[in-house]
mmCIF file of C-alpha atoms in Angstrom:
data_model
loop_
_atom_site.group_PDB
_atom_site.id
_atom_site.type_symbol
_atom_site.label_atom_id
_atom_site.label_comp_id
_atom_site.label_asym_id
_atom_site.label_seq_id
_atom_site.Cartn_x
_atom_site.Cartn_y
_atom_site.Cartn_z
ATOM 1 C CA MET A 173 -26.401 7.400 -120.576
ATOM 2 C CA LYS A 174 -28.739 10.387 -120.551
ATOM 3 C CA PHE A 175 -32.255 9.341 -119.696
ATOM 4 C CA ARG A 176 -34.990 11.081 -121.666
ATOM 5 C CA ILE A 177 -38.693 10.450 -121.447
ATOM 6 C CA ARG A 178 -39.987 9.931 -124.962
ATOM 7 C CA THR A 179 -42.975 12.253 -125.144
ATOM 8 C CA LEU A 180 -45.746 10.691 -127.204
ATOM 9 C CA ALA A 181 -48.021 13.697 -127.573
ATOM 10 C CA PHE A 182 -47.714 17.363 -126.751
ATOM 11 C CA ALA A 183 -49.944 20.264 -127.670
ATOM 12 C CA VAL A 184 -46.933 22.485 -127.113
ATOM 13 C CA THR A 185 -44.424 22.349 -129.960
ATOM 14 C CA ALA A 186 -41.009 20.779 -129.584
ATOM 15 C CA ALA A 187 -39.346 24.051 -130.476
ATOM 16 C CA ALA A 188 -41.219 25.936 -127.787
ATOM 17 C CA LEU A 189 -40.468 23.393 -125.082
ATOM 18 C CA ALA A 190 -37.045 22.279 -126.260
ATOM 19 C CA VAL A 191 -37.856 18.783 -124.984
ATOM 20 C CA PRO A 192 -36.995 15.612 -126.931
ATOM 21 C CA LEU A 193 -40.028 14.170 -128.682
ATOM 22 C CA VAL A 194 -40.831 11.109 -130.714
ATOM 23 C CA THR A 195 -43.715 10.517 -133.029
ATOM 24 C CA ALA A 196 -46.433 8.282 -131.681
ATOM 25 C CA PRO A 197 -48.181 5.743 -133.874
ATOM 26 C CA ALA A 198 -50.958 7.482 -135.783
ATOM 27 C CA GLU A 199 -53.679 5.387 -134.198
ATOM 28 C CA ALA A 200 -52.546 6.296 -130.666
ATOM 29 C CA ALA A 201 -51.289 9.875 -130.805
ATOM 30 C CA HIS A 202 -54.667 11.583 -131.062
ATOM 31 C CA ALA A 203 -56.102 9.635 -128.134
ATOM 32 C CA LEU A 204 -53.534 10.493 -125.477
ATOM 33 C CA PRO A 205 -54.672 12.760 -122.642
ATOM 34 C CA ARG A 206 -53.387 16.336 -122.639
ATOM 35 C CA THR A 207 -53.294 18.937 -119.908
ATOM 36 C CA GLY A 208 -55.021 22.302 -120.057
ATOM 37 C CA PHE A 209 -51.587 23.878 -120.228
ATOM 38 C CA GLU A 210 -50.772 21.857 -123.332
ATOM 39 C CA THR A 211 -54.082 22.392 -125.120
ATOM 40 C CA SER A 212 -53.733 26.161 -124.570
ATOM 41 C CA ASN A 213 -50.104 26.101 -125.774
ATOM 42 C CA GLY A 214 -49.021 27.516 -122.427
ATOM 43 C CA ALA A 215 -51.496 30.395 -122.389
ATOM 44 C CA ARG A 216 -52.933 29.199 -119.064
ATOM 45 C CA TRP A 217 -52.212 26.684 -116.356
ATOM 46 C CA THR A 218 -54.119 23.429 -116.029
ATOM 47 C CA SER A 219 -57.242 23.893 -113.907
ATOM 48 C CA GLN A 220 -58.231 21.545 -111.112
ATOM 49 C CA PRO A 221 -61.177 20.037 -113.046
ATOM 50 C CA GLU A 222 -58.859 19.536 -116.036
ATOM 51 C CA GLU A 223 -56.304 17.873 -113.775
ATOM 52 C CA GLN A 224 -58.915 15.465 -112.437
ATOM 53 C CA GLU A 225 -60.108 14.592 -115.926
ATOM 54 C CA PHE A 226 -56.539 14.196 -117.156
ATOM 55 C CA LEU A 227 -55.466 11.902 -114.292
ATOM 56 C CA ALA A 228 -58.600 9.793 -114.626
ATOM 57 C CA ALA A 229 -57.931 9.365 -118.353
ATOM 58 C CA VAL A 230 -54.308 8.337 -117.782
ATOM 59 C CA ASP A 231 -55.389 5.939 -115.046
ATOM 60 C CA ARG A 232 -57.921 4.313 -117.390
ATOM 61 C CA GLY A 233 -55.590 4.238 -120.363
ATOM 62 C CA SER A 234 -52.399 2.800 -118.873
ATOM 63 C CA ASP A 235 -51.868 -0.275 -116.727
ATOM 64 C CA ARG A 236 -48.642 1.307 -115.456
ATOM 65 C CA VAL A 237 -50.543 3.967 -113.509
ATOM 66 C CA SER A 238 -52.883 4.092 -110.541
ATOM 67 C CA VAL A 239 -54.293 7.221 -108.921
ATOM 68 C CA GLY A 240 -55.371 7.286 -105.285
ATOM 69 C CA ARG A 241 -56.541 9.820 -102.725
ATOM 70 C CA ILE A 242 -54.257 10.443 -99.735
ATOM 71 C CA GLY A 243 -56.149 13.295 -98.102
ATOM 72 C CA THR A 244 -58.584 16.157 -98.477
ATOM 73 C CA THR A 245 -57.899 19.873 -98.127
ATOM 74 C CA LYS A 246 -59.883 22.190 -95.859
ATOM 75 C CA GLN A 247 -61.893 23.331 -98.892
ATOM 76 C CA GLY A 248 -62.654 19.755 -99.914
ATOM 77 C CA ARG A 249 -60.209 19.288 -102.790
ATOM 78 C CA PRO A 250 -58.502 15.918 -103.167
ATOM 79 C CA LEU A 251 -54.844 15.351 -102.345
ATOM 80 C CA GLN A 252 -53.772 12.599 -104.712
ATOM 81 C CA LEU A 253 -50.895 10.216 -105.164
ATOM 82 C CA VAL A 254 -50.057 8.779 -108.578
ATOM 83 C CA ARG A 255 -48.160 5.481 -108.653
ATOM 84 C CA ILE A 256 -46.235 4.595 -111.802
ATOM 85 C CA GLY A 257 -44.120 1.572 -112.652
ATOM 86 C CA ALA A 258 -42.903 -1.314 -110.531
ATOM 87 C CA GLN A 259 -44.846 -1.655 -107.292
ATOM 88 C CA HIS A 260 -42.758 -4.484 -105.797
ATOM 89 C CA THR A 261 -39.381 -2.792 -105.531
ATOM 90 C CA SER A 262 -37.363 -1.025 -102.863
ATOM 91 C CA ASN A 263 -36.263 1.698 -105.294
ATOM 92 C CA THR A 264 -38.762 4.568 -104.993
ATOM 93 C CA VAL A 265 -38.746 8.164 -106.250
ATOM 94 C CA LEU A 266 -41.300 10.677 -104.921
ATOM 95 C CA LEU A 267 -42.152 13.934 -106.716
ATOM 96 C CA ILE A 268 -43.863 16.671 -104.685
ATOM 97 C CA CYS A 269 -45.235 19.228 -107.116
ATOM 98 C CA SER A 270 -46.095 22.867 -106.329
ATOM 99 C CA GLN A 271 -46.347 23.003 -102.554
ATOM 100 C CA HIS A 272 -46.698 26.747 -103.105
ATOM 101 C CA GLY A 273 -49.921 27.399 -104.994
ATOM 102 C CA ASP A 274 -48.572 30.395 -106.916
ATOM 103 C CA GLU A 275 -45.682 28.355 -108.367
ATOM 104 C CA PRO A 276 -47.478 26.296 -111.034
ATOM 105 C CA SER A 277 -44.792 25.260 -113.532
ATOM 106 C CA GLY A 278 -43.635 22.242 -111.511
ATOM 107 C CA ARG A 279 -47.196 20.996 -111.288
ATOM 108 C CA ASP A 280 -47.751 21.138 -115.045
ATOM 109 C CA ALA A 281 -44.374 19.512 -115.638
ATOM 110 C CA CYS A 282 -45.363 16.706 -113.267
ATOM 111 C CA LEU A 283 -48.693 16.166 -114.988
ATOM 112 C CA SER A 284 -47.039 15.937 -118.402
ATOM 113 C CA ARG A 285 -44.434 13.512 -117.126
ATOM 114 C CA ILE A 286 -47.087 11.270 -115.579
ATOM 115 C CA ARG A 287 -48.613 10.887 -119.029
ATOM 116 C CA ASP A 288 -45.225 10.442 -120.703
ATOM 117 C CA LEU A 289 -44.219 7.683 -118.311
ATOM 118 C CA ALA A 290 -47.599 6.019 -118.657
ATOM 119 C CA TYR A 291 -47.506 5.698 -122.436
ATOM 120 C CA ALA A 292 -43.814 5.684 -123.422
ATOM 121 C CA ARG A 293 -42.655 2.638 -125.393
ATOM 122 C CA ASP A 294 -38.892 3.172 -125.572
ATOM 123 C CA SER A 295 -36.519 0.738 -123.880
ATOM 124 C CA GLU A 296 -35.028 3.320 -121.499
ATOM 125 C CA THR A 297 -38.372 4.157 -119.948
ATOM 126 C CA ARG A 298 -39.414 0.517 -119.814
ATOM 127 C CA ARG A 299 -36.212 -0.363 -117.974
ATOM 128 C CA LEU A 300 -36.650 2.500 -115.518
ATOM 129 C CA LEU A 301 -40.239 1.549 -114.716
ATOM 130 C CA SER A 302 -39.460 -2.166 -114.461
ATOM 131 C CA ARG A 303 -37.237 -1.597 -111.444
ATOM 132 C CA THR A 304 -38.244 1.794 -110.047
ATOM 133 C CA ARG A 305 -41.489 2.924 -108.475
ATOM 134 C CA ILE A 306 -42.270 6.569 -109.235
ATOM 135 C CA LEU A 307 -44.735 8.321 -106.966
ATOM 136 C CA VAL A 308 -46.138 11.759 -107.761
ATOM 137 C CA VAL A 309 -48.174 14.176 -105.673
ATOM 138 C CA PRO A 310 -49.185 16.273 -108.696
ATOM 139 C CA THR A 311 -50.738 19.132 -106.710
ATOM 140 C CA ALA A 312 -49.445 19.336 -103.158
ATOM 141 C CA ASN A 313 -51.485 22.489 -102.414
ATOM 142 C CA PRO A 314 -54.785 22.333 -104.328
ATOM 143 C CA ASP A 315 -56.473 25.165 -102.410
ATOM 144 C CA GLY A 316 -53.492 27.442 -102.895
ATOM 145 C CA ARG A 317 -53.323 26.593 -106.598
ATOM 146 C CA ALA A 318 -57.010 27.413 -107.009
ATOM 147 C CA ALA A 319 -56.483 30.787 -105.300
ATOM 148 C CA ASP A 320 -53.008 31.355 -106.815
ATOM 149 C CA THR A 321 -51.559 31.880 -103.333
ATOM 150 C CA ARG A 322 -48.336 30.678 -101.764
ATOM 151 C CA GLY A 323 -50.044 29.225 -98.698
ATOM 152 C CA ASN A 324 -53.033 26.941 -98.348
ATOM 153 C CA SER A 325 -56.575 28.126 -97.628
ATOM 154 C CA ASP A 326 -55.523 29.024 -94.049
ATOM 155 C CA GLY A 327 -52.526 30.967 -95.338
ATOM 156 C CA VAL A 328 -50.068 28.376 -94.011
ATOM 157 C CA ASP A 329 -46.861 27.768 -95.953
ATOM 158 C CA ILE A 330 -46.961 24.005 -96.390
ATOM 159 C CA ASN A 331 -43.219 23.886 -96.942
ATOM 160 C CA ARG A 332 -42.771 25.054 -93.356
ATOM 161 C CA ASP A 333 -45.035 22.329 -91.976
ATOM 162 C CA HIS A 334 -42.970 19.159 -92.293
ATOM 163 C CA ILE A 335 -42.292 18.996 -88.547
ATOM 164 C CA ALA A 336 -45.455 20.361 -86.896
ATOM 165 C CA LEU A 337 -47.808 18.698 -89.418
ATOM 166 C CA GLN A 338 -50.614 21.156 -88.714
ATOM 167 C CA THR A 339 -52.042 21.122 -92.228
ATOM 168 C CA ALA A 340 -53.960 18.433 -94.064
ATOM 169 C CA GLU A 341 -51.422 18.784 -96.870
ATOM 170 C CA GLY A 342 -48.390 18.343 -94.614
ATOM 171 C CA ARG A 343 -49.962 15.378 -92.850
ATOM 172 C CA ALA A 344 -50.766 13.656 -96.140
ATOM 173 C CA MET A 345 -47.196 14.041 -97.370
ATOM 174 C CA ALA A 346 -45.763 12.797 -94.059
ATOM 175 C CA ALA A 347 -47.922 9.692 -94.297
ATOM 176 C CA VAL A 348 -46.694 9.036 -97.838
ATOM 177 C CA VAL A 349 -43.057 9.355 -96.747
ATOM 178 C CA ARG A 350 -43.689 7.068 -93.762
ATOM 179 C CA ASP A 351 -45.594 4.390 -95.684
ATOM 180 C CA GLN A 352 -43.813 4.434 -99.040
ATOM 181 C CA ARG A 353 -40.254 5.010 -97.739
ATOM 182 C CA PRO A 354 -39.017 6.857 -100.829
ATOM 183 C CA ASP A 355 -35.309 6.747 -101.601
ATOM 184 C CA VAL A 356 -35.479 10.107 -103.396
ATOM 185 C CA ILE A 357 -37.753 13.088 -102.662
ATOM 186 C CA TYR A 358 -37.780 15.739 -105.383
ATOM 187 C CA ASP A 359 -39.554 19.027 -104.592
ATOM 188 C CA LEU A 360 -40.608 21.335 -107.461
ATOM 189 C CA HIS A 361 -40.912 25.111 -106.907
ATOM 190 C CA GLU A 362 -40.455 28.517 -108.572
ATOM 191 C CA TYR A 363 -38.715 31.729 -107.518
ATOM 192 C CA GLY A 364 -38.568 35.438 -108.302
ATOM 193 C CA ALA A 365 -35.272 36.648 -109.778
ATOM 194 C CA THR A 366 -33.057 39.490 -108.516
ATOM 195 C CA PRO A 367 -30.852 40.393 -111.505
ATOM 196 C CA PRO A 368 -27.941 40.357 -111.918
ATOM 197 C CA TYR A 369 -27.096 38.433 -108.751
ATOM 198 C CA TYR A 370 -29.806 35.821 -108.650
ATOM 199 C CA ASP A 371 -31.402 35.120 -112.005
ATOM 200 C CA LYS A 372 -30.622 31.636 -113.304
ATOM 201 C CA ASP A 373 -33.243 29.640 -115.193
ATOM 202 C CA LEU A 374 -33.103 26.991 -112.472
ATOM 203 C CA PHE A 375 -31.773 26.812 -108.944
ATOM 204 C CA ASP A 376 -31.504 23.641 -106.897
ATOM 205 C CA LEU A 377 -30.409 22.623 -103.421
ATOM 206 C CA TRP A 378 -29.867 19.405 -101.489
ATOM 207 C CA PRO A 379 -30.587 18.802 -97.760
ATOM 208 C CA ARG A 380 -28.317 21.068 -95.731
ATOM 209 C CA ASN A 381 -29.474 19.780 -92.341
ATOM 210 C CA LEU A 382 -26.537 18.297 -90.464
ATOM 211 C CA ASN A 383 -28.531 15.242 -89.386
ATOM 212 C CA THR A 384 -28.571 14.005 -92.974
ATOM 213 C CA ASP A 385 -26.530 10.828 -93.288
ATOM 214 C CA ALA A 386 -23.199 11.471 -95.022
ATOM 215 C CA LYS A 387 -23.847 9.065 -97.902
ATOM 216 C CA VAL A 388 -27.392 10.349 -98.395
ATOM 217 C CA HIS A 389 -26.000 13.887 -98.471
ATOM 218 C CA GLN A 390 -23.389 12.818 -101.021
ATOM 219 C CA GLU A 391 -25.983 11.223 -103.291
ATOM 220 C CA SER A 392 -28.134 14.358 -103.054
ATOM 221 C CA GLN A 393 -25.236 16.485 -104.242
ATOM 222 C CA ILE A 394 -24.483 14.012 -107.029
ATOM 223 C CA LEU A 395 -28.104 14.266 -108.146
ATOM 224 C CA SER A 396 -27.636 18.023 -108.466
ATOM 225 C CA ASP A 397 -24.103 18.232 -109.841
ATOM 226 C CA ARG A 398 -23.955 15.261 -112.204
ATOM 227 C CA TYR A 399 -27.550 14.867 -113.334
ATOM 228 C CA VAL A 400 -30.062 17.672 -112.858
ATOM 229 C CA ARG A 401 -27.792 20.574 -113.733
ATOM 230 C CA PRO A 402 -26.202 18.889 -116.778
ATOM 231 C CA ALA A 403 -29.659 17.915 -118.053
ATOM 232 C CA ALA A 404 -30.795 21.528 -117.713
ATOM 233 C CA HIS A 405 -27.644 22.791 -119.455
ATOM 234 C CA GLU A 406 -28.254 20.381 -122.305
ATOM 235 C CA GLY A 407 -31.614 22.071 -122.813
ATOM 236 C CA GLY A 408 -29.998 25.513 -122.854
ATOM 237 C CA PHE A 409 -30.947 26.492 -119.292
ATOM 238 C CA SER A 410 -28.624 28.097 -116.755
ATOM 239 C CA THR A 411 -28.393 26.764 -113.189
ATOM 240 C CA GLY A 412 -27.172 27.784 -109.769
ATOM 241 C CA THR A 413 -27.438 27.051 -106.061
ATOM 242 C CA TYR A 414 -30.678 28.085 -104.435
ATOM 243 C CA GLY A 415 -30.339 30.923 -101.935
ATOM 244 C CA ILE A 416 -26.843 32.005 -102.988
ATOM 245 C CA TRP A 417 -26.326 35.365 -104.720
ATOM 246 C CA THR A 418 -23.288 35.417 -106.994
ATOM 247 C CA ASP A 419 -21.107 38.098 -108.567
ATOM 248 C CA PRO A 420 -22.309 38.494 -112.187
ATOM 249 C CA VAL A 421 -18.723 38.798 -113.451
ATOM 250 C CA THR A 422 -16.729 36.272 -111.422
ATOM 251 C CA GLY A 423 -19.530 33.936 -110.373
ATOM 252 C CA ASP A 424 -18.238 34.021 -106.798
ATOM 253 C CA PRO A 425 -20.815 33.811 -104.010
ATOM 254 C CA ILE A 426 -21.732 37.155 -102.452
ATOM 255 C CA LYS A 427 -24.274 36.272 -99.776
ATOM 256 C CA GLN A 428 -26.844 33.696 -98.759
ATOM 257 C CA THR A 429 -30.475 34.813 -98.697
ATOM 258 C CA ALA A 430 -32.270 31.457 -98.318
ATOM 259 C CA GLY A 431 -31.600 27.727 -98.237
ATOM 260 C CA ASP A 432 -30.638 27.008 -94.648
ATOM 261 C CA GLY A 433 -30.797 23.748 -92.708
ATOM 262 C CA GLN A 434 -34.105 24.129 -90.873
ATOM 263 C CA GLU A 435 -35.744 20.756 -90.534
ATOM 264 C CA ARG A 436 -39.333 21.863 -91.144
ATOM 265 C CA ILE A 437 -38.624 22.411 -94.873
ATOM 266 C CA LEU A 438 -39.252 19.363 -97.067
ATOM 267 C CA ARG A 439 -35.777 19.412 -98.615
ATOM 268 C CA ASN A 440 -34.238 19.061 -95.150
ATOM 269 C CA ALA A 441 -36.940 16.812 -93.717
ATOM 270 C CA ALA A 442 -36.154 14.413 -96.571
ATOM 271 C CA GLY A 443 -32.525 14.203 -95.484
ATOM 272 C CA VAL A 444 -33.383 13.806 -91.795
ATOM 273 C CA LYS A 445 -35.732 10.959 -92.782
ATOM 274 C CA ASP A 446 -32.915 9.264 -94.723
ATOM 275 C CA ALA A 447 -34.022 10.063 -98.283
ATOM 276 C CA VAL A 448 -31.953 11.676 -101.008
ATOM 277 C CA GLY A 449 -33.507 15.102 -101.452
ATOM 278 C CA LEU A 450 -33.459 17.947 -103.942
ATOM 279 C CA LEU A 451 -35.303 21.232 -104.228
ATOM 280 C CA ILE A 452 -35.677 22.614 -107.768
ATOM 281 C CA GLU A 453 -36.775 26.190 -108.530
ATOM 282 C CA SER A 454 -37.572 27.600 -111.971
ATOM 283 C CA ARG A 455 -37.447 31.319 -112.695
ATOM 284 C CA VAL A 456 -40.878 32.990 -112.846
ATOM 285 C CA ASP A 457 -39.775 36.308 -114.349
ATOM 286 C CA PRO A 458 -39.647 36.742 -118.144
ATOM 287 C CA VAL A 459 -36.153 36.388 -119.558
ATOM 288 C CA THR A 460 -36.584 38.048 -122.980
ATOM 289 C CA ASP A 461 -38.627 40.865 -124.460
ATOM 290 C CA ALA A 462 -40.626 38.251 -126.318
ATOM 291 C CA GLU A 463 -41.545 36.573 -123.033
ATOM 292 C CA LYS A 464 -42.546 39.943 -121.579
ATOM 293 C CA ALA A 465 -44.878 40.475 -124.527
ATOM 294 C CA ASP A 466 -46.279 36.928 -124.555
ATOM 295 C CA ALA A 467 -46.919 35.231 -121.218
ATOM 296 C CA SER A 468 -47.330 31.846 -122.908
ATOM 297 C CA LEU A 469 -43.676 31.947 -124.028
ATOM 298 C CA ASN A 470 -42.602 32.605 -120.464
ATOM 299 C CA ASN A 471 -44.849 29.829 -119.158
ATOM 300 C CA ARG A 472 -43.518 27.330 -121.686
ATOM 301 C CA ARG A 473 -39.927 28.192 -120.816
ATOM 302 C CA ARG A 474 -40.651 27.644 -117.119
ATOM 303 C CA VAL A 475 -42.216 24.239 -117.705
ATOM 304 C CA ALA A 476 -39.523 23.237 -120.201
ATOM 305 C CA SER A 477 -36.769 23.909 -117.671
ATOM 306 C CA GLN A 478 -38.560 21.717 -115.132
ATOM 307 C CA LEU A 479 -39.031 18.950 -117.698
ATOM 308 C CA HIS A 480 -35.335 18.879 -118.579
ATOM 309 C CA ALA A 481 -34.396 18.767 -114.909
ATOM 310 C CA LEU A 482 -36.787 15.834 -114.418
ATOM 311 C CA GLY A 483 -34.933 14.013 -117.164
ATOM 312 C CA GLY A 484 -31.780 14.328 -115.079
ATOM 313 C CA LEU A 485 -33.605 12.998 -112.028
ATOM 314 C CA PHE A 486 -34.774 9.899 -113.890
ATOM 315 C CA SER A 487 -31.250 9.273 -115.232
ATOM 316 C CA PHE A 488 -29.976 9.443 -111.666
ATOM 317 C CA ALA A 489 -32.648 7.066 -110.379
ATOM 318 C CA ASP A 490 -31.897 4.545 -113.111
ATOM 319 C CA GLU A 491 -28.112 4.680 -113.237
ATOM 320 C CA ARG A 492 -27.389 4.941 -109.512
ATOM 321 C CA ARG A 493 -30.223 2.824 -108.153
ATOM 322 C CA THR A 494 -27.922 0.439 -106.264
ATOM 323 C CA ARG A 495 -25.853 3.237 -104.734
ATOM 324 C CA ILE A 496 -28.997 5.128 -103.771
ATOM 325 C CA GLU A 497 -30.555 2.111 -102.069
ATOM 326 C CA THR A 498 -27.294 1.338 -100.276
ATOM 327 C CA ALA A 499 -27.135 4.895 -98.950
ATOM 328 C CA THR A 500 -30.765 5.121 -97.802
ATOM 329 C CA THR A 501 -30.905 1.625 -96.332
ATOM 330 C CA GLY A 502 -27.657 2.191 -94.473
ATOM 331 C CA ALA A 503 -28.929 5.491 -93.084
ATOM 332 C CA ARG A 504 -32.148 3.892 -91.816
ATOM 333 C CA LEU A 505 -30.305 1.032 -90.138
ATOM 334 C CA ALA A 506 -27.753 3.358 -88.562
ATOM 335 C CA GLY A 507 -30.405 4.727 -86.207
ATOM 336 C CA PHE A 508 -30.638 1.365 -84.455
ATOM 337 C CA LYS A 509 -26.966 1.626 -83.472
ATOM 338 C CA ASP A 510 -27.809 4.800 -81.499
ATOM 339 C CA ARG A 511 -24.397 6.374 -82.029
ATOM 340 C CA GLY A 512 -23.119 9.807 -82.886
ATOM 341 C CA PRO A 513 -24.246 13.373 -82.256
ATOM 342 C CA VAL A 514 -27.581 14.947 -83.112
ATOM 343 C CA TYR A 515 -27.645 18.540 -84.319
ATOM 344 C CA LEU A 516 -30.288 21.054 -83.252
ATOM 345 C CA GLY A 517 -29.011 23.717 -85.659
ATOM 346 C CA GLY A 518 -26.399 24.536 -88.257
ATOM 347 C CA ALA A 519 -26.111 23.437 -91.875
ATOM 348 C CA ASP A 520 -23.588 21.850 -94.197
ATOM 349 C CA ASN A 521 -22.222 25.346 -94.899
ATOM 350 C CA ASP A 522 -22.835 26.752 -91.386
ATOM 351 C CA PRO A 523 -21.266 24.808 -88.504
ATOM 352 C CA ALA A 524 -23.517 24.205 -85.522
ATOM 353 C CA LYS A 525 -22.784 26.148 -82.363
ATOM 354 C CA PRO A 526 -21.672 24.074 -79.373
ATOM 355 C CA GLU A 527 -25.046 24.528 -77.668
ATOM 356 C CA GLN A 528 -26.742 23.159 -80.819
ATOM 357 C CA ILE A 529 -24.912 19.827 -80.651
ATOM 358 C CA LEU A 530 -26.112 16.867 -78.615
ATOM 359 C CA ALA A 531 -22.720 15.185 -78.513
ATOM 360 C CA ASP A 532 -24.027 12.485 -76.188
ATOM 361 C CA PRO A 533 -27.783 12.324 -76.852
ATOM 362 C CA PRO A 534 -30.118 10.828 -74.270
ATOM 363 C CA CYS A 535 -31.368 7.322 -74.852
ATOM 364 C CA GLY A 536 -34.880 8.701 -75.202
ATOM 365 C CA TYR A 537 -37.530 11.184 -74.081
ATOM 366 C CA ARG A 538 -40.347 10.683 -71.616
ATOM 367 C CA LEU A 539 -43.708 12.338 -72.321
ATOM 368 C CA ASP A 540 -46.387 12.804 -69.697
ATOM 369 C CA ALA A 541 -50.019 12.051 -70.449
ATOM 370 C CA ALA A 542 -50.887 15.555 -71.667
ATOM 371 C CA GLN A 543 -47.804 15.820 -73.864
ATOM 372 C CA TYR A 544 -48.390 12.414 -75.382
ATOM 373 C CA ALA A 545 -52.009 13.222 -76.126
ATOM 374 C CA ASP A 546 -50.910 16.416 -77.882
ATOM 375 C CA VAL A 547 -48.275 14.844 -80.146
ATOM 376 C CA LYS A 548 -49.343 11.198 -80.467
ATOM 377 C CA ASP A 549 -50.755 11.585 -83.968
ATOM 378 C CA GLU A 550 -47.799 13.611 -85.231
ATOM 379 C CA LEU A 551 -45.285 11.067 -83.927
ATOM 380 C CA ALA A 552 -47.215 8.327 -85.699
ATOM 381 C CA LEU A 553 -47.271 10.306 -88.961
ATOM 382 C CA HIS A 554 -43.514 10.815 -88.700
ATOM 383 C CA GLY A 555 -43.055 7.057 -88.282
ATOM 384 C CA VAL A 556 -41.604 7.372 -84.780
ATOM 385 C CA MET A 557 -41.837 4.271 -82.603
ATOM 386 C CA VAL A 558 -43.285 4.945 -79.122
ATOM 387 C CA ARG A 559 -43.574 2.803 -75.991
ATOM 388 C CA PRO A 560 -46.691 3.647 -73.952
ATOM 389 C CA VAL A 561 -45.931 4.048 -70.253
ATOM 390 C CA GLY A 562 -49.090 4.410 -68.207
ATOM 391 C CA GLU A 563 -50.980 7.265 -69.827
ATOM 392 C CA GLY A 564 -47.739 8.780 -71.100
ATOM 393 C CA ALA A 565 -45.011 7.383 -73.320
ATOM 394 C CA PHE A 566 -41.296 6.806 -73.743
ATOM 395 C CA VAL A 567 -39.708 7.560 -77.116
ATOM 396 C CA PRO A 568 -36.375 5.748 -77.558
ATOM 397 C CA LEU A 569 -33.700 7.071 -79.867
ATOM 398 C CA ARG A 570 -32.648 3.584 -80.915
ATOM 399 C CA GLN A 571 -34.776 3.425 -84.084
ATOM 400 C CA SER A 572 -34.576 4.458 -87.721
ATOM 401 C CA ARG A 573 -35.900 7.973 -86.981
ATOM 402 C CA ARG A 574 -33.190 8.540 -84.374
ATOM 403 C CA GLU A 575 -32.008 11.973 -85.566
ATOM 404 C CA LEU A 576 -35.552 13.252 -85.967
ATOM 405 C CA ILE A 577 -36.670 12.537 -82.396
ATOM 406 C CA PRO A 578 -34.673 15.289 -80.611
ATOM 407 C CA LEU A 579 -35.866 17.766 -83.236
ATOM 408 C CA LEU A 580 -39.425 16.857 -82.227
ATOM 409 C CA LEU A 581 -39.068 16.442 -78.459
ATOM 410 C CA ASP A 582 -36.054 18.342 -77.151
ATOM 411 C CA ALA A 583 -36.936 21.774 -75.717
ATOM 412 C CA ARG A 584 -33.765 23.215 -77.265
ATOM 413 C CA ALA A 585 -34.832 22.339 -80.821
ATOM 414 C CA THR A 586 -36.256 25.337 -82.679
ATOM 415 C CA TYR A 587 -39.425 23.651 -83.937
ATOM 416 C CA HIS A 588 -39.983 21.038 -81.218
ATOM 417 C CA LEU A 589 -43.510 19.712 -80.699
ATOM 418 C CA ALA A 590 -43.162 18.959 -76.987
ATOM 419 C CA SER A 591 -40.559 19.461 -74.258
ATOM 420 C CA GLY A 592 -39.906 15.857 -73.374
ATOM 421 C CA GLU A 593 -37.903 14.771 -70.362
ATOM 422 C CA ALA A 594 -34.495 13.547 -71.490
ATOM 423 C CA VAL A 595 -33.747 10.066 -70.135
ATOM 424 C CA THR A 596 -30.058 9.267 -69.898
ATOM 425 C CA ALA A 597 -30.236 5.758 -68.455
ATOM 426 C CA CYS A 598 -32.398 3.152 -70.131
#
């Protein structure tokens, strides 16, 4: 079964977006909220004031939706979380939209889908929302979006801040992951093409970090291979693997230019934190001469590709909900067994070097008073359990965040927060 959100109202035509539509009842269609992108037919992206007005209208108009504030940026803009559907369920999908402020198509796709989910009346959507909680951070980098910059107002790349948690944006997202325990984390981005080697309509990639539980890793690849890519193909969009250049004739991989296993990237942090993860990237560059002549055509194509991919995500969440929950729950419980290696480097396509493997990890790390004071808040945001010892602390590995702890506290880890003392006997 192919899941498709039944769009009740779009300012953009069905032909332009190539997204399945249904006709809303006459008395309701004119009243549904629309984004600035939709009302301009793709000529411009939705502004922040328009986003706030749009979300407030959806919140008022649908009892399926609630909008809350999870943080504030340095420039005072709200970081918001939209909750849709069943709130008393263990099956949770989290969308993180446009961490990079100059990659807006995912954000406008997310806004449209919030409205579609809020007002849809078809049985498929009702079933999905009756047993799945969908969470959306519609603008993960509001200051960067306002300035049309990749980084936030301090120039920090938020998608490199999921370990250090130095930014308000990164801290807000970490708190959401800790508190809401999503089973799936879906991260929407855009990329610049390099024809003819790297120019698909959409690229995606699962968590490559070797600390990702095997079943979580498998479900992440299934999300890509069996759901997101087929949904994009059905809409007429080409797909590929993010970071991999391919031969334009044979399709064979030539080289890897991005997409490694570093844990500070959300895609990989999701896997380390026992969630199915997927990065999705739509092509920014115009594909046709018509798109070169008319930016709105290019913008609509970018959003349409994201919308089709989201349809695949929702099919996955609905059809494989039991398998997903089994995988994520099993991964979280496995940490309490405190068994197996922890990897400080490598990726699923790049074996870790011997010095990057903790074959027999310590039972925990001891932090002195100064170290604990420096990283106490970050450990709490990551959901790491700590035992205070005097003015310092002991951080045991026997907990659900087992694989994350050495990445945070072992001096050999690339992005460690503190050089904790490894304790081998507990």
